[in-house]
Coordinates of C-alpha atoms in Angstrom, one line a residue:
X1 CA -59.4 -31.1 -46.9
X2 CA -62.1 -32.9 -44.6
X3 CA -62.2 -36.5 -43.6
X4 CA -65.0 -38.3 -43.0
X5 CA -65.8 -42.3 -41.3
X6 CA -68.3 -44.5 -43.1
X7 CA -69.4 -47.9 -42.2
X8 CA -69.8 -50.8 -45.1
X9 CA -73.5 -52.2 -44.4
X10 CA -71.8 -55.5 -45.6
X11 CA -68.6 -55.9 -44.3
X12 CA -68.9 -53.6 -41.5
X13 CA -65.6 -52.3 -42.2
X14 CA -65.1 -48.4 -41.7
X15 CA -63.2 -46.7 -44.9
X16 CA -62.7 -42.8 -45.2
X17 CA -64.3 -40.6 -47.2
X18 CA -62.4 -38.0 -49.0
X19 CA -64.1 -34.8 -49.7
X20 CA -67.5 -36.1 -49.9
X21 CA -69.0 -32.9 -49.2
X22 CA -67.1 -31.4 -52.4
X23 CA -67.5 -34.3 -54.4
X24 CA -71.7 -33.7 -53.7
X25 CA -71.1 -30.3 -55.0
X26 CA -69.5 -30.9 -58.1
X27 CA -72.4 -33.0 -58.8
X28 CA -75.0 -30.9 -58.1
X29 CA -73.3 -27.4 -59.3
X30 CA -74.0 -27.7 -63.0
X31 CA -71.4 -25.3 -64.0
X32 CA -68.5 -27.4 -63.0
X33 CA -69.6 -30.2 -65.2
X34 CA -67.4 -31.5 -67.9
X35 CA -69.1 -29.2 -71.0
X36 CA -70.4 -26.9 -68.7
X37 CA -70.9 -22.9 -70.6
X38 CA -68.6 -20.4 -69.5
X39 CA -70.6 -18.2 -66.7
X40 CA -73.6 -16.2 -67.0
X41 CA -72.4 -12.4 -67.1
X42 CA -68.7 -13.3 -66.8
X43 CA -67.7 -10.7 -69.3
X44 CA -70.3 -7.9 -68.9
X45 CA -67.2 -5.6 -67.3
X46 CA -65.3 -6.0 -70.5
X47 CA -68.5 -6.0 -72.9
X48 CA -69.7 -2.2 -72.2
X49 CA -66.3 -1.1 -72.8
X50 CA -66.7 -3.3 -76.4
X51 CA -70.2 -1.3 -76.9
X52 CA -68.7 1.9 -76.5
X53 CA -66.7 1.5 -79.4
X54 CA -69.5 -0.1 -81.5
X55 CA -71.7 2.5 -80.8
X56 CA -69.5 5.3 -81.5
X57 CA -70.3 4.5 -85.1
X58 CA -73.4 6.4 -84.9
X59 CA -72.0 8.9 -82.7
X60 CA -72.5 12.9 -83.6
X61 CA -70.6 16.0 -82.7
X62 CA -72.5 17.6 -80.1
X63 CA -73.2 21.2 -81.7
X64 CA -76.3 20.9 -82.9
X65 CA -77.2 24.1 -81.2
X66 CA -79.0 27.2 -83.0
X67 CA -76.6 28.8 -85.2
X68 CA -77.1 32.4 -87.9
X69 CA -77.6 31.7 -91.7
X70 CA -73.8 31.1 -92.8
X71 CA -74.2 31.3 -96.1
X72 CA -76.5 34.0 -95.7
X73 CA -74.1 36.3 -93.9
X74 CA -71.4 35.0 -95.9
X75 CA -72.8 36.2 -99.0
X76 CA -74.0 39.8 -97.8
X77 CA -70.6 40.5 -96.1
X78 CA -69.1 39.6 -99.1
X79 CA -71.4 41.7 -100.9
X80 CA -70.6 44.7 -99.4
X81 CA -66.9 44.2 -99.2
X82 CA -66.7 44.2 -103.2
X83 CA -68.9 46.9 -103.0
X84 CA -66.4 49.0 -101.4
X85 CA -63.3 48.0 -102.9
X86 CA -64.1 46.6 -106.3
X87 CA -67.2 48.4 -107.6
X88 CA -66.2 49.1 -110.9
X89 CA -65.3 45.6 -111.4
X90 CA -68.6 44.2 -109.8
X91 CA -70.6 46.5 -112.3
X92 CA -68.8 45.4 -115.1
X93 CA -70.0 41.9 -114.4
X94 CA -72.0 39.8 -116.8
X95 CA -75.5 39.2 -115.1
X96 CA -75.8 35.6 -116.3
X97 CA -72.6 33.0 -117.1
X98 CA -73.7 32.9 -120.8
X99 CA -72.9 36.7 -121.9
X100 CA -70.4 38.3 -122.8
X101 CA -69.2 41.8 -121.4
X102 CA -65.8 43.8 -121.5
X103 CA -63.9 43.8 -119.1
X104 CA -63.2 46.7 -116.8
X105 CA -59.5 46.5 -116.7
X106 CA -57.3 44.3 -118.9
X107 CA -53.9 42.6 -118.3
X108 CA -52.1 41.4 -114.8
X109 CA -54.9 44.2 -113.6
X110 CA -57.6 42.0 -115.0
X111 CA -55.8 38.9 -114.0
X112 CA -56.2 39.9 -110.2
X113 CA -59.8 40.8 -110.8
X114 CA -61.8 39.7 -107.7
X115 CA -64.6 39.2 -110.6
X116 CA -62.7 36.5 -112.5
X117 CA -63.0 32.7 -111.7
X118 CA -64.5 31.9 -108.7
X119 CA -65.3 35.2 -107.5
X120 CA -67.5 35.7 -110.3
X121 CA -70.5 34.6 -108.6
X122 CA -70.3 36.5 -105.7
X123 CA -69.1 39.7 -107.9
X124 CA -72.9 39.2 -110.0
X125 CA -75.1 38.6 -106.6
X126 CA -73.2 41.8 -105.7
X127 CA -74.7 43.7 -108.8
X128 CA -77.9 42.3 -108.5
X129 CA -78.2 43.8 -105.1
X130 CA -77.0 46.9 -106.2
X131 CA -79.3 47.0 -109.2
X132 CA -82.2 46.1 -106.7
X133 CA -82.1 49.2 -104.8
X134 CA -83.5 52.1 -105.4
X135 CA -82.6 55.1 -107.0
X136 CA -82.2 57.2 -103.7
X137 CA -80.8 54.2 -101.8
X138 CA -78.1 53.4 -104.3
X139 CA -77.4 56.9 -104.2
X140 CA -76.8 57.3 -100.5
X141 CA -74.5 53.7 -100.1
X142 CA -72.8 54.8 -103.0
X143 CA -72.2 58.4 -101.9
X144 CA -71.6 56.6 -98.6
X145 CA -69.2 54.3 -99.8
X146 CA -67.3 57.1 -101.9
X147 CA -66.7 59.6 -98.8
X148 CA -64.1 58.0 -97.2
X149 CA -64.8 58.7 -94.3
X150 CA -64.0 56.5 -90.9
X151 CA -67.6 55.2 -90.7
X152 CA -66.8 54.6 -93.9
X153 CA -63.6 52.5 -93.4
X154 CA -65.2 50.9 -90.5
X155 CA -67.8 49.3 -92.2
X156 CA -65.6 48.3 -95.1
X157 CA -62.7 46.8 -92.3
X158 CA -65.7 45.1 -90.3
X159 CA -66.9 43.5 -93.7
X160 CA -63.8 42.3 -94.4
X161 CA -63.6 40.4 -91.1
X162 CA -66.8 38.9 -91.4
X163 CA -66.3 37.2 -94.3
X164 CA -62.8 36.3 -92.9
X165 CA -65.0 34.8 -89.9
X166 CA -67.7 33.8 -92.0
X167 CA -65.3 31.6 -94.0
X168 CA -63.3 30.1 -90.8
X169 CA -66.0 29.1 -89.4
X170 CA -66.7 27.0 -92.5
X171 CA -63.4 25.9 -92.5
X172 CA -63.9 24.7 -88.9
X173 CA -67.1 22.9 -89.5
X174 CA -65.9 20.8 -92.7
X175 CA -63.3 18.8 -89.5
X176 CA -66.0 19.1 -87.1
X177 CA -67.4 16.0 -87.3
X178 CA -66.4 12.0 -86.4
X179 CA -65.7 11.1 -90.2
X180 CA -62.4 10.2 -89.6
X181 CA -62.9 8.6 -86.0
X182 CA -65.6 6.3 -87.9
X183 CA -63.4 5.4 -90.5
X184 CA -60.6 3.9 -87.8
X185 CA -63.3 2.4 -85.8
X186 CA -64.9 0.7 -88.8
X187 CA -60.9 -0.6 -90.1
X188 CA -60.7 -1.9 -85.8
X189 CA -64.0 -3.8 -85.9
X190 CA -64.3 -5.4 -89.7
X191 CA -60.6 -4.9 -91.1
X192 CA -61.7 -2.4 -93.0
X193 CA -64.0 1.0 -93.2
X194 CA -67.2 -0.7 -93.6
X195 CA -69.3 -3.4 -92.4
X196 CA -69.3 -6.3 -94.9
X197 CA -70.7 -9.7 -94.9
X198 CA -68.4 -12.3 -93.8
X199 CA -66.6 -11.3 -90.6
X200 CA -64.5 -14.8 -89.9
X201 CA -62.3 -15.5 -92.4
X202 CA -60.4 -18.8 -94.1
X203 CA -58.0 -19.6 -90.8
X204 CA -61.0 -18.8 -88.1
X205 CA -62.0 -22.5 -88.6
X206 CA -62.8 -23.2 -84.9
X207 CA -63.7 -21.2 -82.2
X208 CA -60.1 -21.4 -80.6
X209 CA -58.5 -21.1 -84.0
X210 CA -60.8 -17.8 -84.1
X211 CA -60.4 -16.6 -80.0
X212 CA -56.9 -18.2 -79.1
X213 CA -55.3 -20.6 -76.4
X214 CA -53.2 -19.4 -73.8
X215 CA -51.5 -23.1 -74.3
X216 CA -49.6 -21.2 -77.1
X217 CA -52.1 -20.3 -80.1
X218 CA -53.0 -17.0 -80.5
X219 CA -56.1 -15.8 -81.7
X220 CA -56.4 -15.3 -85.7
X221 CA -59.6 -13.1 -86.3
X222 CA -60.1 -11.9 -83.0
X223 CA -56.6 -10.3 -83.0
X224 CA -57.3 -9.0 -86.3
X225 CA -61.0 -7.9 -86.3
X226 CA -62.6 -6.3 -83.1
X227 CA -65.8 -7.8 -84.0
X228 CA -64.8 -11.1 -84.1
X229 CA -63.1 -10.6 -80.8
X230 CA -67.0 -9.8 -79.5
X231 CA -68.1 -12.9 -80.9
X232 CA -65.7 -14.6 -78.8
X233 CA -66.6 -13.2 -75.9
X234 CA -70.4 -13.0 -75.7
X235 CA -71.4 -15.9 -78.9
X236 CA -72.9 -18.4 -78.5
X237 CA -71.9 -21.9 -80.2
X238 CA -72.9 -25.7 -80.9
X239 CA -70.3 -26.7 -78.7
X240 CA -68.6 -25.9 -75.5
X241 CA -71.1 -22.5 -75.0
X242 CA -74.7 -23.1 -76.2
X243 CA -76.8 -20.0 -75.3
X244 CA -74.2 -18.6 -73.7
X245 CA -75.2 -15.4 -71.3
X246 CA -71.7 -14.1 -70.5
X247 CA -72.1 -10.4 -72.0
X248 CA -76.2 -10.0 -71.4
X249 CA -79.6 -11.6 -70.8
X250 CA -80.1 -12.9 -74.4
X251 CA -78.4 -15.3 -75.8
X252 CA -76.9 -14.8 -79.6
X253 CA -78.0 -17.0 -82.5
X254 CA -75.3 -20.8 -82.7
X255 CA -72.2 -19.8 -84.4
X256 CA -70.6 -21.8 -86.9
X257 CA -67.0 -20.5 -86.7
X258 CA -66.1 -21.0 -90.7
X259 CA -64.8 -19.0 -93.3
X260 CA -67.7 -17.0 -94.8
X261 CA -70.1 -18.8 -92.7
X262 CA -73.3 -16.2 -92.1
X263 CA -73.9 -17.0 -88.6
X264 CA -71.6 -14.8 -87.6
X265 CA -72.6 -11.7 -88.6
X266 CA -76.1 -12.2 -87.9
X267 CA -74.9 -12.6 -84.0
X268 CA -72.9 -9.8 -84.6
X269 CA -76.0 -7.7 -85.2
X270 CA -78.0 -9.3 -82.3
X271 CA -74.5 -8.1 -79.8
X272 CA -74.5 -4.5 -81.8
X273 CA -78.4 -3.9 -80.9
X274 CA -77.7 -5.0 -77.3
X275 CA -74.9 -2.3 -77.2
X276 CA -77.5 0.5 -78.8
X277 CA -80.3 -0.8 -76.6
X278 CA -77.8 -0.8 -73.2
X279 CA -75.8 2.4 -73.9
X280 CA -76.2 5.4 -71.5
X281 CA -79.2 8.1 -72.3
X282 CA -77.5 10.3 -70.5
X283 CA -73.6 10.1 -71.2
X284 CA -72.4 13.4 -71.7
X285 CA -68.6 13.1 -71.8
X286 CA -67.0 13.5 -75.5
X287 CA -66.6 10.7 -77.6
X288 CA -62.8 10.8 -77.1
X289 CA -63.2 10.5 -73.8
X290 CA -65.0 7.4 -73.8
X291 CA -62.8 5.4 -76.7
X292 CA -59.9 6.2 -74.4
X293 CA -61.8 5.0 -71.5
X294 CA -62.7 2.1 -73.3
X295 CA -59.2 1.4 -74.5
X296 CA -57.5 1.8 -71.0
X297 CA -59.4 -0.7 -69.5
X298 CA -59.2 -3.2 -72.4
X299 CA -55.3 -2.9 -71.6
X300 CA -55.5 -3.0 -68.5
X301 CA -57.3 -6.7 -68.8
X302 CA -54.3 -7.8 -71.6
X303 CA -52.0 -7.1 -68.4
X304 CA -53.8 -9.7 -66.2
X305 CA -52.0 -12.7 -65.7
X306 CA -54.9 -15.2 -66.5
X307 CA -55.3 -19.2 -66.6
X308 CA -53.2 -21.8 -65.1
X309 CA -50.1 -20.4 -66.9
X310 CA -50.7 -17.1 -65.1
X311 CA -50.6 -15.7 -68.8
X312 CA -50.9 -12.2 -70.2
X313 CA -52.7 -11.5 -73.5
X314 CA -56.1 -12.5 -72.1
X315 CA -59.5 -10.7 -72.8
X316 CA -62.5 -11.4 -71.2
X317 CA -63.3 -14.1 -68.0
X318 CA -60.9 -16.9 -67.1
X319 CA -61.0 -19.7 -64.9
X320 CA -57.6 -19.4 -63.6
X321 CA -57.6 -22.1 -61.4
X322 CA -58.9 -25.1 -63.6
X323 CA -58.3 -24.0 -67.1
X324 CA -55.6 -24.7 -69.6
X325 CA -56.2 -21.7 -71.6
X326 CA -58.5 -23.2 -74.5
X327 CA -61.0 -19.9 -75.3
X328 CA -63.3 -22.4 -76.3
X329 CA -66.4 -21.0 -74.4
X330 CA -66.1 -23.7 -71.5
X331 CA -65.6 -22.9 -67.7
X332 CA -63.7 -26.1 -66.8
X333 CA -61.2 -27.7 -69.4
X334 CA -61.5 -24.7 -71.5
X335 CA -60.7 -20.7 -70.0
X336 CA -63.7 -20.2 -70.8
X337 CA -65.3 -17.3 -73.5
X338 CA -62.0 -14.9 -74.0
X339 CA -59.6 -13.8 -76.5
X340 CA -56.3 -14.9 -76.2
X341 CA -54.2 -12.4 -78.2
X342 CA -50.3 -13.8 -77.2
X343 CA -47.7 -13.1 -75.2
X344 CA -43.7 -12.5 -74.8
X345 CA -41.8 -12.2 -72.1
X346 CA -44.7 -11.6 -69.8
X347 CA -46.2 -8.8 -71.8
X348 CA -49.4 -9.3 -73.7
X349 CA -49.0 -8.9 -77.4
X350 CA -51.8 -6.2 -78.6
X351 CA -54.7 -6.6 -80.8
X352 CA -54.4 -4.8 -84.1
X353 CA -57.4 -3.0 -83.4
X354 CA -56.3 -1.7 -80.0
X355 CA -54.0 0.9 -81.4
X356 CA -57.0 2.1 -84.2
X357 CA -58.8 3.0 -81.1
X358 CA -55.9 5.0 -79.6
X359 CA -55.9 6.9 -83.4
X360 CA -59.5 6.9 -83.1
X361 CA -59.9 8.6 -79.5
X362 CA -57.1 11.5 -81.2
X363 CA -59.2 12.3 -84.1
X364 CA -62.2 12.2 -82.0
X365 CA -60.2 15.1 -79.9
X366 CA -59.6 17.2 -83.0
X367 CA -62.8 16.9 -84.3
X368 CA -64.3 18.4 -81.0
X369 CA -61.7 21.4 -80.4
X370 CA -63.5 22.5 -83.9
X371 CA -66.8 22.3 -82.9
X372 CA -65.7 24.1 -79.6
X373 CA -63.6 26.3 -82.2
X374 CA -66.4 26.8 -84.2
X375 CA -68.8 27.7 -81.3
X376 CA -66.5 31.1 -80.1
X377 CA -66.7 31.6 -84.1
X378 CA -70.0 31.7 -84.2
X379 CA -70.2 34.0 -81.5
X380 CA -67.4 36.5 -83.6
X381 CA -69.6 36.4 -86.5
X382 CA -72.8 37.7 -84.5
X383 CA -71.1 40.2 -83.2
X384 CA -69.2 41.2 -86.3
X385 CA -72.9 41.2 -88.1
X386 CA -74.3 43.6 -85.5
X387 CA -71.2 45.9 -85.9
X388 CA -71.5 46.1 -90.0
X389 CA -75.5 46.8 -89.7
X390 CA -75.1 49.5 -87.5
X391 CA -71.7 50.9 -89.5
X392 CA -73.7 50.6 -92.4
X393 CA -77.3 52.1 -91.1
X394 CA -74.8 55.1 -89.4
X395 CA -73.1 55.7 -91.9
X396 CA -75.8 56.0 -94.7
X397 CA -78.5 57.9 -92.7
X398 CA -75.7 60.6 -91.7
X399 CA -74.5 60.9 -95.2
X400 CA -78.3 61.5 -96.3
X401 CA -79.0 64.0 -93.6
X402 CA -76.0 65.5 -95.1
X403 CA -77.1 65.6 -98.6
X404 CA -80.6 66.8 -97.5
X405 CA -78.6 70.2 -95.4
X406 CA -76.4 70.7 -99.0
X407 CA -80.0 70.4 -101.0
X408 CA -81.5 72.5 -98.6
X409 CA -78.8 75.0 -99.1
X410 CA -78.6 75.4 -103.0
X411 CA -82.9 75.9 -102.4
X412 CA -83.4 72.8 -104.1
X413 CA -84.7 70.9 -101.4
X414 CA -87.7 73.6 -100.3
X415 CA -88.8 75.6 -103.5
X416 CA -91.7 75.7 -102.3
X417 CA -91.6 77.2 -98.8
X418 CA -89.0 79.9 -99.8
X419 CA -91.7 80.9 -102.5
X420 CA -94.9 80.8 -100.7
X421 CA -93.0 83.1 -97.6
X422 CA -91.6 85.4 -100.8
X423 CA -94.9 86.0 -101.6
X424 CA -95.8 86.8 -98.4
X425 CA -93.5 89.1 -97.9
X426 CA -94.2 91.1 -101.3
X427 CA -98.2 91.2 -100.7
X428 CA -97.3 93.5 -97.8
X429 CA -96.6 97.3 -99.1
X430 CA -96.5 99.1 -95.4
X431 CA -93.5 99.0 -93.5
X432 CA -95.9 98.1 -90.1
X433 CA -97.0 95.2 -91.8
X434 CA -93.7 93.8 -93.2
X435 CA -92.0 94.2 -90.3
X436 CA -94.7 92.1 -88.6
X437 CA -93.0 89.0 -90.0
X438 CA -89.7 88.4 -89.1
X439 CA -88.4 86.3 -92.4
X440 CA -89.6 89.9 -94.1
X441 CA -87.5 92.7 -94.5
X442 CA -88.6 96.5 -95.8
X443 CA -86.9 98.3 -98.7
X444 CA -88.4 102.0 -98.4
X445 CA -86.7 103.0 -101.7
X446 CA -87.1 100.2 -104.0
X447 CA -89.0 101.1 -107.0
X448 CA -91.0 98.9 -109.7
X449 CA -90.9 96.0 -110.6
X450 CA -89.1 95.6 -107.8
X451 CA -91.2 94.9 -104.1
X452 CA -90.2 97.2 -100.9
X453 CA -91.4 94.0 -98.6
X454 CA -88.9 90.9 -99.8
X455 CA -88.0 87.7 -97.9
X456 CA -85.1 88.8 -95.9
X457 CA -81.6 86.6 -95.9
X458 CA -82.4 85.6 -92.4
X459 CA -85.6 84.5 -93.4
X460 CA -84.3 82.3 -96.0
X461 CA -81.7 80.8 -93.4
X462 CA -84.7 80.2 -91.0
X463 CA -86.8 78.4 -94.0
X464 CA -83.7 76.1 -94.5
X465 CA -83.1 75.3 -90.6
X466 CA -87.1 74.4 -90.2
X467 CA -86.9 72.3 -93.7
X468 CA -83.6 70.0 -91.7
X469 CA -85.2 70.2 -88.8
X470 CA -88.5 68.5 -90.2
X471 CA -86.2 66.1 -91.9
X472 CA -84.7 65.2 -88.7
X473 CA -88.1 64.2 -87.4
X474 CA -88.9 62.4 -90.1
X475 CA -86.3 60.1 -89.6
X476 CA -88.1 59.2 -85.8
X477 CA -89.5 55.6 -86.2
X478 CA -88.2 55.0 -89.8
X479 CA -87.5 51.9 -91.0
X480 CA -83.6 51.1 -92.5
X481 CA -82.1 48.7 -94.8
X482 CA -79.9 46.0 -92.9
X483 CA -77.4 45.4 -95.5
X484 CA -75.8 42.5 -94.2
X485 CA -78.9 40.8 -94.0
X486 CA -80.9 42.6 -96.8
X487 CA -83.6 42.9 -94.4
X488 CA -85.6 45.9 -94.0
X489 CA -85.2 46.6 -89.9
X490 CA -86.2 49.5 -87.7

């Protein structure tokens, strides 16, 4: 405390001075004046962590990346699957709901029918893809299909799995998403899961029946609704805090704290677009890490022992040296713009909507271990795909070049080669000659009809190996059927 002489132009008499130099500052300091607004930006630290939560509402899963034609995959994997294990049922498959067709088996055999119920669909896109092939292809995959063999089996296993994939992965992506986060963040801001008009309610009728007063009153909407809470900290009022500044730069519209009273929601909407306009471009932490962020240091501020009563339970600035507690939106008589949510026994008692953002932050968690789950999943089902298209090509191409060799064998494949060197053969009637060709062979005694020059066995073997071998050749550069996509591929 400083002391200072001053003379009396009067009397001449010296009297002291107490704290003039203070008492010329409270004059001039506008802040400190008797209805003097609570201070410019005194609540932006708290306020961001408030916006996070508002502006999760519009928040997204980040897995937006490029992904394979699910349902397309889905669909041809299962396609293929009946095809190998339930043929007889997928052809006996109505082609449309509306008709009518017997059954292929009848009984507990029917009942377990892949074909029945929901599977029908899939069993009549199956026939329709079968029907759309043609003659020679079905022939082949069918062949194919029927052999048994392990190409055979590894197709069918690997078309099993991907539509065990296929299907997990849109298991996965039905919880990947913040449906459930939204729905508890919505209940902690409004009191329930969507915004509605209205936000203070019957027993918010003053701003410190609304925000609290650490002289004993706790907060009625504030404690309840997390958006009212906002309004006490950054709204502005016709009293105590006109265009108050304490959360940003622009002032919210006068509130009228009422039940039902508009003004409320309307600055509601100017704090939300602040929080959109202010939020960080580029935030790249998960959502759950930011509500738990956000609720940690909103606990951490209830612990603060705020205000002349060196209370808990406080949100939001305090002038703990002058105030009585009031969160009326002053900075001297009053704490100032806060929320004043109780306390016992030197422990603050806890918003409702505290502990929604706790659940909040935990379903956020869940959601994003799918999309992470989904992700490897994704990367499963490409590489399942690539392993049934080449199973599948294999598998069908060897089978053909092994129908073409048992054709080729039986002389139904090359009629017309082994005839045109026949003829050859028989056009020649000296042994010099015949000899000359090596698929000829000379018969000195054979007599009419019969020729002495035929086409020897050799020489029919030899026709057969050249008639493969050109298959073979033909196959260079020859385009396949992708089953699994029902592409035509290379």
């Amino acid at each position: 405390m400083q002391l200072s002489v001053v003379k009396n132009p009067k009397t001449g008499q010296l009297h002291k001075c107490v704290l003039c130099v203070a008492a010329v500052a409270l004059i001039i300091d506008p802040r400190s004046s008797e209805a003097a607004a609570a201070t410019d930006g005194s609540n932006s630290y708290i306020f961001k962590h408030f916006c996070t939560v508002v502006n999760a509402l519009d928040a997204e899963p980040k897995h937006k990346e490029t992904t394979p034609d699910l349902d397309g995959v889905l669909k041809a994997a299962t396609t293929i699957k009946l095809l190998f294990n339930n043929r007889q049922e997928v052809e006996a498959t109505a082609d449309t709901d509306g008709e009518t067709q017997q059954a292929a088996t009848t009984g507990a055999a029917q009942a377990a029918n892949p074909c029945n119920g929901n599977g029908k669909q899939s069993c009549q896109e199956a026939k329709k893809f079968q029907s759309g092939l043609s003659a020679a292809d079905k022939e082949v995959l069918v062949k194919f299909i029927q052999s048994k063999s392990n190409i055979a089996k590894e197709a069918n296993s690997s078309a099993t799995e991907l539509v065990q994939a296929a299907t997990r992965i849109q298991d996965d992506e039905a919880q990947a998403n913040y449906k459930d986060v939204k729905a508890k963040l919505q209940t902690a801001l409004f009191g329930q899961t969507k915004m509605v008009t209205g936000l203070l309610s019957a027993s918010d009728t003053s701003r410190t029946q609304a925000c609290g007063a650490g002289t004993g009153t706790a907060a009625k909407g504030a404690k309840e609704k997390m958006a009212v809470a906002l309004l006490c900290l950054c709204g502005s009022d016709a009293g105590g805090c006109t265009s108050c500044k304490t959360c940003g730069a622009t002032p919210t519209g006068t509130i009228t704290f009422g039940d039902a009273d508009r003004s409320a929601d309307t600055a509601y909407a100017t704090l939300a677009a602040q929080c959109k306009a202010d939020a960080n471009k580029h935030e790249r932490r998960p959502l759950s890490a930011q509500l738990q962020e956000a609720a940690a240091a909103l606990r951490q501020d209830l612990l603060k022992l705020k205000s002349t009563g060196h209370k808990a339970g406080f949100i939001g600035g305090v002038n703990s040296n002058q105030a009585n507690g009031a969160c009326d939106g002053k900075s001297d008589s009053g704490s100032g713009a806060c929320v004043f949510s109780g306390d016992k026994d030197g422990q603050p008692q806890l918003p409702v909507w505290l502990e929604l953002i706790d659940k909040a932050a935990a379903e956020a968690t869940k959601a994003e271990e799918f999309v992470a789950s989904t992700k490897r999943r994704y990367s499963q089902l490409i590489a399942l795909n690539k392993t049934l298209t080449t199973l599948l090509v294999t598998g069908t191409t060897a089978f053909n070049q092994v129908a073409t060799l048992q054709q080729t064998a039986t002389g139904t494949q090359t009629p017309t080669a082994a005839e045109k060197n026949e003829k050859d053969c028989n056009a020649e009637d000296k042994e010099p000659e015949c000899k000359a060709n090596p698929k000829c062979k000379w018969d000195g005694e054979a007599k009419p009809p019969k020729k002495k020059c035929t086409l020897s066995e050799e020489g029919k073997q030899k026709i057969r190996k050249e008639a493969v071998n050109a298959g073979a050749e033909n196959q260079t550069g020859r385009k396949c059927f992708d089953y699994t996509t029902k592409r035509t591929v290379k």
